[in-house]
Coordinates of C-alpha atoms and ligand atoms in Angstrom, one line a residue:
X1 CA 74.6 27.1 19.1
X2 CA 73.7 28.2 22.7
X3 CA 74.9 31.4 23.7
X4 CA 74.0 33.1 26.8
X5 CA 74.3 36.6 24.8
X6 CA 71.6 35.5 22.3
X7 CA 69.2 33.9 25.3
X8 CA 69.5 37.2 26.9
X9 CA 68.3 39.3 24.1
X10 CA 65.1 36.8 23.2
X11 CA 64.5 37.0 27.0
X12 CA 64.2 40.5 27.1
X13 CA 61.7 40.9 24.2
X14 CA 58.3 42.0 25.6
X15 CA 55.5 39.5 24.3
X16 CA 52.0 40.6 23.1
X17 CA 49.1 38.7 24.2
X18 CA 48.1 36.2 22.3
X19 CA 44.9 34.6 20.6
X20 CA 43.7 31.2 18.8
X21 CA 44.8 30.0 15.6
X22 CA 41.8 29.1 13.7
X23 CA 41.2 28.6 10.2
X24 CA 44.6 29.6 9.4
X25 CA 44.3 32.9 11.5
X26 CA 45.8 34.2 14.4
X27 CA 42.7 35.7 16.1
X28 CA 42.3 38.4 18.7
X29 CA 41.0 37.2 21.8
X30 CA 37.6 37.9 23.5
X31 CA 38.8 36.9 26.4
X32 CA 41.9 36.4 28.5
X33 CA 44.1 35.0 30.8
X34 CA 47.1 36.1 32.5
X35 CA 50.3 34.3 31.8
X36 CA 52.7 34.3 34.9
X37 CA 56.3 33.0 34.7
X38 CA 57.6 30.7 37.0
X39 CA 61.1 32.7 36.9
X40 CA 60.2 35.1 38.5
X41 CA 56.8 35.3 39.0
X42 CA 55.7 38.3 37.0
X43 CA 53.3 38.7 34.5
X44 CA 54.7 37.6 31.4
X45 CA 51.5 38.0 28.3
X46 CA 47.8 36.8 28.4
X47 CA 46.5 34.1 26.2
X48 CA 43.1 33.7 24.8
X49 CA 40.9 31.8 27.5
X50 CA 38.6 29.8 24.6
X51 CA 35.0 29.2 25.2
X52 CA 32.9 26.4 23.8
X53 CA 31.8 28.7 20.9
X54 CA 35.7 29.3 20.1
X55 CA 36.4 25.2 20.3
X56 CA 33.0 25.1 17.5
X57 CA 34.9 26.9 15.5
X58 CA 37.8 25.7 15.6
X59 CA 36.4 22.1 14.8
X60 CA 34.2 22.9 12.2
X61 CA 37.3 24.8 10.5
X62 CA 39.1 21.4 10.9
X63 CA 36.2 19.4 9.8
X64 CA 35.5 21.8 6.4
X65 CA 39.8 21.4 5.9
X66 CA 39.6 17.5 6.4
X67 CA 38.7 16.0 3.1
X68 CA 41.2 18.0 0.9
X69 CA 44.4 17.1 3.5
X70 CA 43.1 13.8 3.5
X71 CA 43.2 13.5 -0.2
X72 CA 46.2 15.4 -0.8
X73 CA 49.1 12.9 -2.1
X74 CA 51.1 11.6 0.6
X75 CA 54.6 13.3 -0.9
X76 CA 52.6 16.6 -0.8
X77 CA 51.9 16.3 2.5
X78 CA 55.6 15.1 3.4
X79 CA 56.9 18.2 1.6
X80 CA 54.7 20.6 4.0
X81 CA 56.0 18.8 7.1
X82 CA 59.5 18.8 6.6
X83 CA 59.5 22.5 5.9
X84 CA 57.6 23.0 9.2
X85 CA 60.4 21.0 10.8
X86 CA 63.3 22.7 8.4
X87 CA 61.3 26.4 10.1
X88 CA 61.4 25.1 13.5
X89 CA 65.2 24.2 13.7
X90 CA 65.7 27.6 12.3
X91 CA 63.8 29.0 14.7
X92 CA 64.8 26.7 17.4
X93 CA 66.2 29.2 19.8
X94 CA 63.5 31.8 19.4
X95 CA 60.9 28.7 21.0
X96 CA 63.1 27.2 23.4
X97 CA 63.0 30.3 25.1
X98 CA 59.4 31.7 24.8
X99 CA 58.5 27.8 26.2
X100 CA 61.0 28.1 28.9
X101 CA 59.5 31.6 30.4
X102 CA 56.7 30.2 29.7
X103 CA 57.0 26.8 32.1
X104 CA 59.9 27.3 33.7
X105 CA 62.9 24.2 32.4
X106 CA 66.1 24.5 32.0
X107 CA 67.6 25.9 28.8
X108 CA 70.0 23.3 28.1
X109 CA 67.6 20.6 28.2
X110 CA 64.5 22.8 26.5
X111 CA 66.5 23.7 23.6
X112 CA 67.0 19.6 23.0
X113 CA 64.0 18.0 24.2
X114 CA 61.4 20.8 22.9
X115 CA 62.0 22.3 19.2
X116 CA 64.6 19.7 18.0
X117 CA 63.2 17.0 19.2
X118 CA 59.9 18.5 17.5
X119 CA 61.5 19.3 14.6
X120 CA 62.8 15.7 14.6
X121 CA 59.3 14.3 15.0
X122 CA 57.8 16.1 12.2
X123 CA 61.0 15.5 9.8
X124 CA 60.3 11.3 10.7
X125 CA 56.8 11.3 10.2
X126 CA 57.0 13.6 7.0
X127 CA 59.5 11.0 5.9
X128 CA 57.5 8.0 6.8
X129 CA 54.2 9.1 4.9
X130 CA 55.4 7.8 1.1
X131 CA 56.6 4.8 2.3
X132 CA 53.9 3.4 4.2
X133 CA 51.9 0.5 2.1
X134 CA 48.4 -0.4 2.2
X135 CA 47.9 -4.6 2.4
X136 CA 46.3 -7.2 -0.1
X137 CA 45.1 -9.5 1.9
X138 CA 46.0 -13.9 1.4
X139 CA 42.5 -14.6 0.1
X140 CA 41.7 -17.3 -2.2
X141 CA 42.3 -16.6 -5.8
X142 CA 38.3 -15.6 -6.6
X143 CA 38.4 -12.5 -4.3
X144 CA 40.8 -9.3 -4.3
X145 CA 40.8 -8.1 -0.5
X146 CA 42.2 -4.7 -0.1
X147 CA 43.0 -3.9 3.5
X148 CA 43.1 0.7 3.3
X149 CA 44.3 2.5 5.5
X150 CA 42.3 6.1 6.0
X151 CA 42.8 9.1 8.0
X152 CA 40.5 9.1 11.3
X153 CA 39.0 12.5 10.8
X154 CA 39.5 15.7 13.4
X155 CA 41.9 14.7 16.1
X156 CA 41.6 17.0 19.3
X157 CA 44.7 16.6 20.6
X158 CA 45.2 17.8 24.5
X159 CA 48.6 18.2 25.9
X160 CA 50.5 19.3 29.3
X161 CA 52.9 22.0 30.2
X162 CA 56.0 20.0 31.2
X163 CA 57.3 19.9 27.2
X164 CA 54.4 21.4 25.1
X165 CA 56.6 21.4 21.7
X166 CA 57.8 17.7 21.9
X167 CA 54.3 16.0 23.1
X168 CA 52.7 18.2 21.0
X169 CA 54.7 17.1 17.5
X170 CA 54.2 13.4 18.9
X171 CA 50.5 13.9 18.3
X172 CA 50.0 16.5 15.7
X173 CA 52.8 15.0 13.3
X174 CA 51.7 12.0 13.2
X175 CA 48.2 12.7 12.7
X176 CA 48.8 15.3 9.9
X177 CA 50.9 13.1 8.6
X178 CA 48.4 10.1 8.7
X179 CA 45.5 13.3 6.5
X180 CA 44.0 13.8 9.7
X181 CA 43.2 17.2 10.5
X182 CA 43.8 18.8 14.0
X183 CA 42.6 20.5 16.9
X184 CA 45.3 21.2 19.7
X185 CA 44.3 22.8 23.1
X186 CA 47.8 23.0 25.2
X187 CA 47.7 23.4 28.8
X188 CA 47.5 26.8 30.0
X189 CA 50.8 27.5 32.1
X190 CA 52.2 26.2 28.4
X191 CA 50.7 27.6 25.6
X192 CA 53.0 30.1 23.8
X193 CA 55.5 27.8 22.0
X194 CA 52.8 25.9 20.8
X195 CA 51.3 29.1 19.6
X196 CA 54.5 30.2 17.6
X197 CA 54.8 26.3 16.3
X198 CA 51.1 27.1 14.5
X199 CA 52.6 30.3 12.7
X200 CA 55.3 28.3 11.2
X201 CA 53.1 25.6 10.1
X202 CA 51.8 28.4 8.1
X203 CA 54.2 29.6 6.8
X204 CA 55.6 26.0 6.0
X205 CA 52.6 26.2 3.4
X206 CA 50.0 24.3 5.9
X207 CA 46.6 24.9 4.3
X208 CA 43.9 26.8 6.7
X209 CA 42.3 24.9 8.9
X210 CA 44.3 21.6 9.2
X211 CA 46.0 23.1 12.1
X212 CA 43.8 25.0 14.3
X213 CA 45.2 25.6 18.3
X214 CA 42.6 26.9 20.9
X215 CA 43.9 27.6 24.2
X216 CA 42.0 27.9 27.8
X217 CA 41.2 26.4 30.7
X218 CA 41.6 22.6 30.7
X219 CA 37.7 22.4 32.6
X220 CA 36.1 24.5 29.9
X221 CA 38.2 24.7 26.5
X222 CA 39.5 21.0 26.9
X223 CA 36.5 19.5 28.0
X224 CA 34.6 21.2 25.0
X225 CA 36.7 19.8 23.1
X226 CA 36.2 16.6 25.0
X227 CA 32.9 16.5 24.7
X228 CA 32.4 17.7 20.9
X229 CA 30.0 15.0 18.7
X230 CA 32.3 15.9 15.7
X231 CA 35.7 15.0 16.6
X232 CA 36.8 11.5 16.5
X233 CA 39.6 11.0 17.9
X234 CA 41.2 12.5 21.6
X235 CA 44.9 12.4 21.8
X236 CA 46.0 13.0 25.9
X237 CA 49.2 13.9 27.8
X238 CA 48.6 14.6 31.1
X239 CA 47.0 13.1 34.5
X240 CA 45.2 10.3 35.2
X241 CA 42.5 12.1 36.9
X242 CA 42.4 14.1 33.2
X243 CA 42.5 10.8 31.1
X244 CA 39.7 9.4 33.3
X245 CA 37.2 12.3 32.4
X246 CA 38.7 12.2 29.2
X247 CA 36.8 8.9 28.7
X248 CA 33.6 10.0 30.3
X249 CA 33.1 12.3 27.6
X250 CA 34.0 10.2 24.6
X251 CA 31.0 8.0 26.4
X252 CA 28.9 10.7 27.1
X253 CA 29.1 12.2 23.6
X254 CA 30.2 10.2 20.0
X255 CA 32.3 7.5 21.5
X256 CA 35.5 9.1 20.2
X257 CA 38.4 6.9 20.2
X258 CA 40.7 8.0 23.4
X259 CA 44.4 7.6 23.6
X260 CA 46.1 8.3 26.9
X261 CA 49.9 8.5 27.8
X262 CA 49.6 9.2 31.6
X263 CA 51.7 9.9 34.7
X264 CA 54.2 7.0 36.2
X265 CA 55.8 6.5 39.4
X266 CA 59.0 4.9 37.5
X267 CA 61.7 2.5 39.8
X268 CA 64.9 2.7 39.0
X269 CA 66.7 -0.6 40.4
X270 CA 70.1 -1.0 41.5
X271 CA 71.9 -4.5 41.9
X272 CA 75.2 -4.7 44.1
X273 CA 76.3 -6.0 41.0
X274 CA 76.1 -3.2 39.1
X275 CA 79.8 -2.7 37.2
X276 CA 80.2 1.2 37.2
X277 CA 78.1 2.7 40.5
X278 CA 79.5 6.1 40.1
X279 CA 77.7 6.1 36.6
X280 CA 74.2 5.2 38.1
X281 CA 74.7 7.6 40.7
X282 CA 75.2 10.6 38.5
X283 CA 73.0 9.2 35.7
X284 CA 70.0 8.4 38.6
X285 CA 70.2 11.9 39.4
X286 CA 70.0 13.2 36.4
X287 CA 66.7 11.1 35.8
X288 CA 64.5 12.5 38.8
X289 CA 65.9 15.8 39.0
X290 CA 66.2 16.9 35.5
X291 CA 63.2 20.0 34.7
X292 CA 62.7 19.7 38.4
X293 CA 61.1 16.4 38.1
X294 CA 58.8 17.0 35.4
X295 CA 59.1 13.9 33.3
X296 CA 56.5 11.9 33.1
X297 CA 59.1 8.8 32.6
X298 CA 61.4 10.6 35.6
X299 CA 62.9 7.6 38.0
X300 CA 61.4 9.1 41.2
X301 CA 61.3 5.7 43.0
X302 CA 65.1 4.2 43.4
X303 CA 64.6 0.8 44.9
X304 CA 68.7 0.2 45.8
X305 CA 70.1 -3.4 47.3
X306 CA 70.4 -2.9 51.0
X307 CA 74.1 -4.2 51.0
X308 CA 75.2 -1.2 48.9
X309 CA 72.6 1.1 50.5
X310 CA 75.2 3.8 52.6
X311 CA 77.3 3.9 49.5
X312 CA 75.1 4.3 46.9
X313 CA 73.3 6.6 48.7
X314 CA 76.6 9.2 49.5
X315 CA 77.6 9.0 45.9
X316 CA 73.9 10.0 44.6
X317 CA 73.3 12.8 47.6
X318 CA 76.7 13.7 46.4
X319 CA 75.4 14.1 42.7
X320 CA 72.4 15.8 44.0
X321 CA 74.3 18.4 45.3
X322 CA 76.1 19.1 42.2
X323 CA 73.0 20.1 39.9
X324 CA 72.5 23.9 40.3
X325 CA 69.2 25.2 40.6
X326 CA 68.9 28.4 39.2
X327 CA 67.4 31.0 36.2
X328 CA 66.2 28.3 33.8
X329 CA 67.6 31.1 30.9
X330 CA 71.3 30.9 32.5
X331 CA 73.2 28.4 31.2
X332 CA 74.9 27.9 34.3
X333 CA 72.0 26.2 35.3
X334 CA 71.2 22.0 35.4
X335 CA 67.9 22.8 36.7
X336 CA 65.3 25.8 36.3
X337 CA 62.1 26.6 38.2
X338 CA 59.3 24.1 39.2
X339 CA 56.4 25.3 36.8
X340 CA 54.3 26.9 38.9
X341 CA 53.4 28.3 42.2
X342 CA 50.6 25.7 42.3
X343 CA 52.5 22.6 41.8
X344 CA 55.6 23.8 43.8
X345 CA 53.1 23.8 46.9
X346 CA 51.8 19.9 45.8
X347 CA 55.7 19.1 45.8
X348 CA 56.6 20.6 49.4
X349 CA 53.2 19.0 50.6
X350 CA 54.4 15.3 49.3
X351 CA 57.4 15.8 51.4
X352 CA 56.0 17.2 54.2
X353 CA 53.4 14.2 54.0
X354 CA 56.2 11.4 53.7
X355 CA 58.2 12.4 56.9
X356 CA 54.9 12.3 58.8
X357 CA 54.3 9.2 57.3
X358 CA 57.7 7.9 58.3
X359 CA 60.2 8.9 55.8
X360 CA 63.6 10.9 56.7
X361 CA 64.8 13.6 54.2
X362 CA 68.3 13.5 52.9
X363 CA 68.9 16.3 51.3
X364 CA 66.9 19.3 50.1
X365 CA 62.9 19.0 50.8
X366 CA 62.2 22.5 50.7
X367 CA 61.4 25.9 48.9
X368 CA 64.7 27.9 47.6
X369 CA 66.0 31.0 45.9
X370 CA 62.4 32.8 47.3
X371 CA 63.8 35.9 46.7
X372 CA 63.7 35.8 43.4
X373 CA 60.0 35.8 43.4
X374 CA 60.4 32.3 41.0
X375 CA 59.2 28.6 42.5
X376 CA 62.5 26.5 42.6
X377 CA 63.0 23.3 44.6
X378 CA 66.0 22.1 46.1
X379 CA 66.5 18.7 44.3
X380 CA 65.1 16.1 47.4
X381 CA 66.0 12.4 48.6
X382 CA 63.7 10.4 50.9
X383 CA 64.5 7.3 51.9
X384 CA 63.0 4.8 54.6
X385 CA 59.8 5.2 51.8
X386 CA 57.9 1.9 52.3
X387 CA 55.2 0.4 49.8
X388 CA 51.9 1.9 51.7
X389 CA 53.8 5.3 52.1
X390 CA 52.1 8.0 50.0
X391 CA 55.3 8.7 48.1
X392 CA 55.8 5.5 46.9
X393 CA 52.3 5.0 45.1
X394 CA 51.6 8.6 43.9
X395 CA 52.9 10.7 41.4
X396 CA 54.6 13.7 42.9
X397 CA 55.5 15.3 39.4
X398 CA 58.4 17.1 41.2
X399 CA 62.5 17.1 42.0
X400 CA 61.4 14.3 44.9
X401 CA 62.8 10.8 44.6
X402 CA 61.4 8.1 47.1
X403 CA 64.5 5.3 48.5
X404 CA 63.5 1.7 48.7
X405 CA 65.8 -1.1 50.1
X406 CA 65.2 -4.8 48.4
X407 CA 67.8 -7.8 49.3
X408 CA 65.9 -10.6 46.6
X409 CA 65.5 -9.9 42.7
X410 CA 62.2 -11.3 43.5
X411 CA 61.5 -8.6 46.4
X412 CA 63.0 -6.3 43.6
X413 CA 60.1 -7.2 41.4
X414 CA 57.4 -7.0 43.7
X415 CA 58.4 -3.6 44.8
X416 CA 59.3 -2.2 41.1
X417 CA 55.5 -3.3 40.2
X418 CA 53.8 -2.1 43.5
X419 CA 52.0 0.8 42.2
X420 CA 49.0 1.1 39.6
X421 CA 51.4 2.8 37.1
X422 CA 54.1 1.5 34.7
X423 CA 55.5 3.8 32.4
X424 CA 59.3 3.5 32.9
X425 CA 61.7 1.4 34.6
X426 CA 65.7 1.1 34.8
X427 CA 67.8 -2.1 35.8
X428 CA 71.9 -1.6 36.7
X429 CA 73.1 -4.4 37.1
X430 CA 76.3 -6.2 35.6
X431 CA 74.2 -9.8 35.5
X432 CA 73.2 -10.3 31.8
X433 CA 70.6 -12.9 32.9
X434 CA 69.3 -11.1 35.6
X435 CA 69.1 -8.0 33.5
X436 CA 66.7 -9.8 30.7
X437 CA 64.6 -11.8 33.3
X438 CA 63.7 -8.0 35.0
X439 CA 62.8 -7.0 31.3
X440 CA 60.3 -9.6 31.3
X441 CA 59.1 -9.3 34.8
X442 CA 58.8 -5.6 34.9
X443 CA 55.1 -4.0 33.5
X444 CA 56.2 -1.2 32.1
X445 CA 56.6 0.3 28.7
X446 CA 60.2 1.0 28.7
X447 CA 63.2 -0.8 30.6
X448 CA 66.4 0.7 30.7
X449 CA 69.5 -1.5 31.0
X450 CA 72.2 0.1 32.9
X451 CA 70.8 3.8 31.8
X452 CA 67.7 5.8 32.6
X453 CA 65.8 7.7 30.5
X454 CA 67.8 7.2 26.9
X455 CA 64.6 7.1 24.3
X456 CA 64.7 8.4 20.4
X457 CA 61.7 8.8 18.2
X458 CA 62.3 5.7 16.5
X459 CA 60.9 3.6 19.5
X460 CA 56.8 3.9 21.3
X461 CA 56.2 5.2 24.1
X462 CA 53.9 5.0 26.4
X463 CA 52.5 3.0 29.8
X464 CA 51.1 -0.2 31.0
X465 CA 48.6 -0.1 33.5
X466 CA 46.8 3.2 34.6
X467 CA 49.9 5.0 32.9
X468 CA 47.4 4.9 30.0
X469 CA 47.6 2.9 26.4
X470 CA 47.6 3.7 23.2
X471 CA 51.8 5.0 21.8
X472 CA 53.8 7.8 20.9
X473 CA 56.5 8.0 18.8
X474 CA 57.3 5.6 15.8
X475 CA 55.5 3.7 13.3
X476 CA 52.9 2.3 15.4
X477 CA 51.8 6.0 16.4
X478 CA 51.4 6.6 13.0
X479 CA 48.8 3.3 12.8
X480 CA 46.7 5.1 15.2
X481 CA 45.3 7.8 13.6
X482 CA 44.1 5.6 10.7
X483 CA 41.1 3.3 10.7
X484 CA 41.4 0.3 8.6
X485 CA 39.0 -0.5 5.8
X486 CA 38.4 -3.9 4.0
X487 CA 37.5 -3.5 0.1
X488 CA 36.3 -7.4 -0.6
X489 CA 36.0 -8.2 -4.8
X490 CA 34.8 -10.6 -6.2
X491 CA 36.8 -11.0 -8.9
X492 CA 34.6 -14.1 -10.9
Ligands
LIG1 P1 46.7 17.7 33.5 O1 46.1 16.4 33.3 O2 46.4 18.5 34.6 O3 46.5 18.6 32.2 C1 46.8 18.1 30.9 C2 46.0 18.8 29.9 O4 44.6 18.5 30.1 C3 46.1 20.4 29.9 O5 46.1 20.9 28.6 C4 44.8 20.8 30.7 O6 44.4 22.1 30.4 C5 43.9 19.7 30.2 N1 42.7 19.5 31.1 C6 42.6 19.7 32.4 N2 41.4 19.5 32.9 C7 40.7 19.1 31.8 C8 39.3 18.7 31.6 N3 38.5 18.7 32.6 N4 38.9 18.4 30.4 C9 39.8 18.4 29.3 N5 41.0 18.8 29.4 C10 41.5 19.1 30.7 O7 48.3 17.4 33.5 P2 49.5 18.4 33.6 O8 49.5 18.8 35.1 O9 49.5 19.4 32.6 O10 50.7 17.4 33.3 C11 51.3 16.5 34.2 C12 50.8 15.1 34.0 O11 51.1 14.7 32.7 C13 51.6 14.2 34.9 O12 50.7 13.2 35.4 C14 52.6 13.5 34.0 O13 53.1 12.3 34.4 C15 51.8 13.4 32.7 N6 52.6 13.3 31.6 C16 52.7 12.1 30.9 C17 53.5 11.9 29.8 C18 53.5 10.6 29.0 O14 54.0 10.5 27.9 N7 53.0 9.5 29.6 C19 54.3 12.9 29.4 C20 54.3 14.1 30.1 C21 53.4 14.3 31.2

């Protein structure tokens, strides 16, 4: 399916600026903003910057849509979803690249992670809908309890730039599935996939208004949204820092139920026991330098056994050096630009800060290919990174992975939980006890065995600690946009 000649011609098209989708419109935009790629650093289109007025409107389209969706028979609903995801596989090419000028990652992975993995989402929820049961609950034989489940309401639904199509299906399929209507604001360095995804929901026969997609700045158009008495529910990807305010809003205004899936600071373990190292090697690698870092589950703390250290190490710096960095549209390339100019400078400033804090760079730690005029990072290794070193306990969000040494499973432990985040985790190690007693002992949302990063939507996901609560992906997702509802009869 991928073909360099066929990237090369969607590449080339010009792109027209671009407004909200509300009320089953694309509108024309009172206001804009200018959308730069991180190839090369030229303008690429403007988007519509949304005011609070624009974010009214788009929730009282929502609201007015709500209680026909909501009633609409669950196969109906089905039926609309799985044409979206039938026109997004179709179109799958078209949006892997419009997202990747847009932010910036590699082809090969956008094309898989982005619209098939967001066709997939909406296929499995579409699927799910008619076969999901309401309960009758044990009572004693006077009383018929009927336990309902009912759609929440409006769902404003807040998502980052790192993949805009996949988050975005985790929340809005989900909820649409579940009758809830939606209001999406994507992050603004990531906005036009999303865009195009709302077309084709129309034209997969979504009625007006269930879908509505207002883009902007996160501190005006997000926090409108935020802050609006009539949405219920507020469906995050992004940054702590984000998720926090998040929650002051729901307190300041309705008391809207938050869900947050946050950043991580993920260790990846590795026992001298571990049967095949030159796997871990090349699959660690893979899992912190992969779309330049930008993963929220990336494994950008390896904590390695100290008697393996000098070898592990030379195989991964090894791997390292194998993953070209390069045009995120060539297909030549394993990785593609960092996504903006912005966050390249927070990258190269957590690097610069760790060797003054007293870590030694192994490879890569600065700015390359500058004469593109693109941000790309040269994929960097740390090691020496101790437990009250910056890079250990923050999230970089970038190709930078931190290098612990541990000689104990139990120091393992200690260090693997060391930070306020758990969102991911990965164990190598040949030991089948040892690999389910760092299951249990781990707090984090997902532990890989011998792997990092392998996930379907089949399975949650999501983090313990301040990596946020609330899940994405599978059935329990779909439980969270519904409130449940007791109907108690007396039946005497
Ligand atoms: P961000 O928090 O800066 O922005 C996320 C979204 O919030 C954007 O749409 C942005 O416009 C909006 N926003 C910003 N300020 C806002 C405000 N004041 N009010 C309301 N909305 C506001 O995050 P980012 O930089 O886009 O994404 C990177 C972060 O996302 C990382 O921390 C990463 O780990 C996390 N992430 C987590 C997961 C997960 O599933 N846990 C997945 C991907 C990314």
């Amino acid at each position: 399916m991928l073909n360099q000649d066929a990237i090369d011609t969607l590449a080339a098209k010009d792109l027209p600026g671009r407004g909200h989708l509300i009320n089953g419109r694309m509108e024309e935009p009172a206001a804009v903003l200018e959308v730069i790629s991180p190839i090369d650093g030229k303008r690429l289109t403007t988007i519509a910057a949304g005011s609070e007025e624009d974010v009214n409107r788009a929730v009282a389209a929502a609201r007015a849509a709500f209680p026909a969706w909501a009633r609409m028979a669950p196969a109906a609903r089905k039926k609309i979803l799985i044409k979206l995801a039938d026109l997004i596989e179709k179109h799958a090419l078209e949006l892997a690249v419009l997202g990747v000028r847009d932010n910036g990652t590699e082809i090969s992975m956008a094309l898989k992670a982005e619209p098939l993995s967001a066709a997939g989402t909406f296929r499995y929820y579409g699927e799910a809908i008619d076969k999901v049961y309401d309960e009758i609950a044990p009572t004693a034989p006077e009383v018929l309890a009927l336990v309902h489940r009912e759609p929440l309401g409006v769902v404003g639904a807040i998502v980052p730039w790192n993949f805009p199509l996949m988050i975005g299906a985790w929340k809005i399929a989900p909820a649409l599935a579940a009758g809830n209507t939606v209001v999406l604001k994507p992050a603004e360095i990531a906005s036009l996939s999303l865009l195009r995804l709302g077309e084709l929901a129309l034209e997969a026969g979504l009625p007006a208004g269930v879908l509505n997609i207002v883009t902007g700045k996160g501190s005006i158009t997000g926090k409108a949204l935020g802050l609006h008495m009539d949405v219920d529910a507020l469906a995050f990807t992004g940054s702590g820092g984000v998720g926090r305010m998040l929650m002051d809003y729901s307190a300041r205004s309705n008391l809207k139920r938050v869900f947050l899936e946050l950043g991580g600071k993920s260790p990846n373990i590795v026992f001298a026991d571990t049967a095949n190292l030159a796997k871990a090697a090349k699959v660690s690698a893979a899992g912190i330098f992969r779309n330049s870092g930008q993963v929220c589950v990336a494994g950008s703390r390896l904590l390695v056994e100290e008697s393996i250290m000098d070898t592990f190490l030379e195989q991964l710096a090894a791997e390292a050096g194998k993953l070209k960095v390069g045009n995120p549209l060539n297909l030549g390339s394993d990785i593609g630009a960092v996504s903006s100019e912005d966050q390249l400078a927070k990258d190269l400033a957590y690097v610069e800060k760790a060797v003054s804090e007293g870590g030694s760079v192994v490879t890569g730690g600065s700015r390359i290919l500058a004469e593109t005029g693109g941000s790309y990072m040269a994929p960097t290794i740390v090691t020496g990174v101790t437990p009250q070193m910056t890079l250990f306990r923050e999230e970089v969000f970038g190709p930078v992975l931190a290098v612990t040494p541990f000689r104990t499973e139990e120091e393992a432990v200690a260090l693997a939980n060391g930070t306020d985040f758990g969102l991911a985790s990965a164990v190598w190690t040949a030991n089948l006890g040892r690999a389910h007693r760092m299951i249990r002992a781990i707090h984090a949302g997902v532990v890989h065995v011998n792997t990092y990063g392998g996930s379907d939507i089949t399975v949650p996901l999501g983090g313990f600690k301040q990596s946020g609560f609330g899940r994405d992906k599978s059935l329990h997702a779909l439980h969270k946009y519904t409130d449940l509802k007791t109907a108690w009869i007396d039946l005497t």
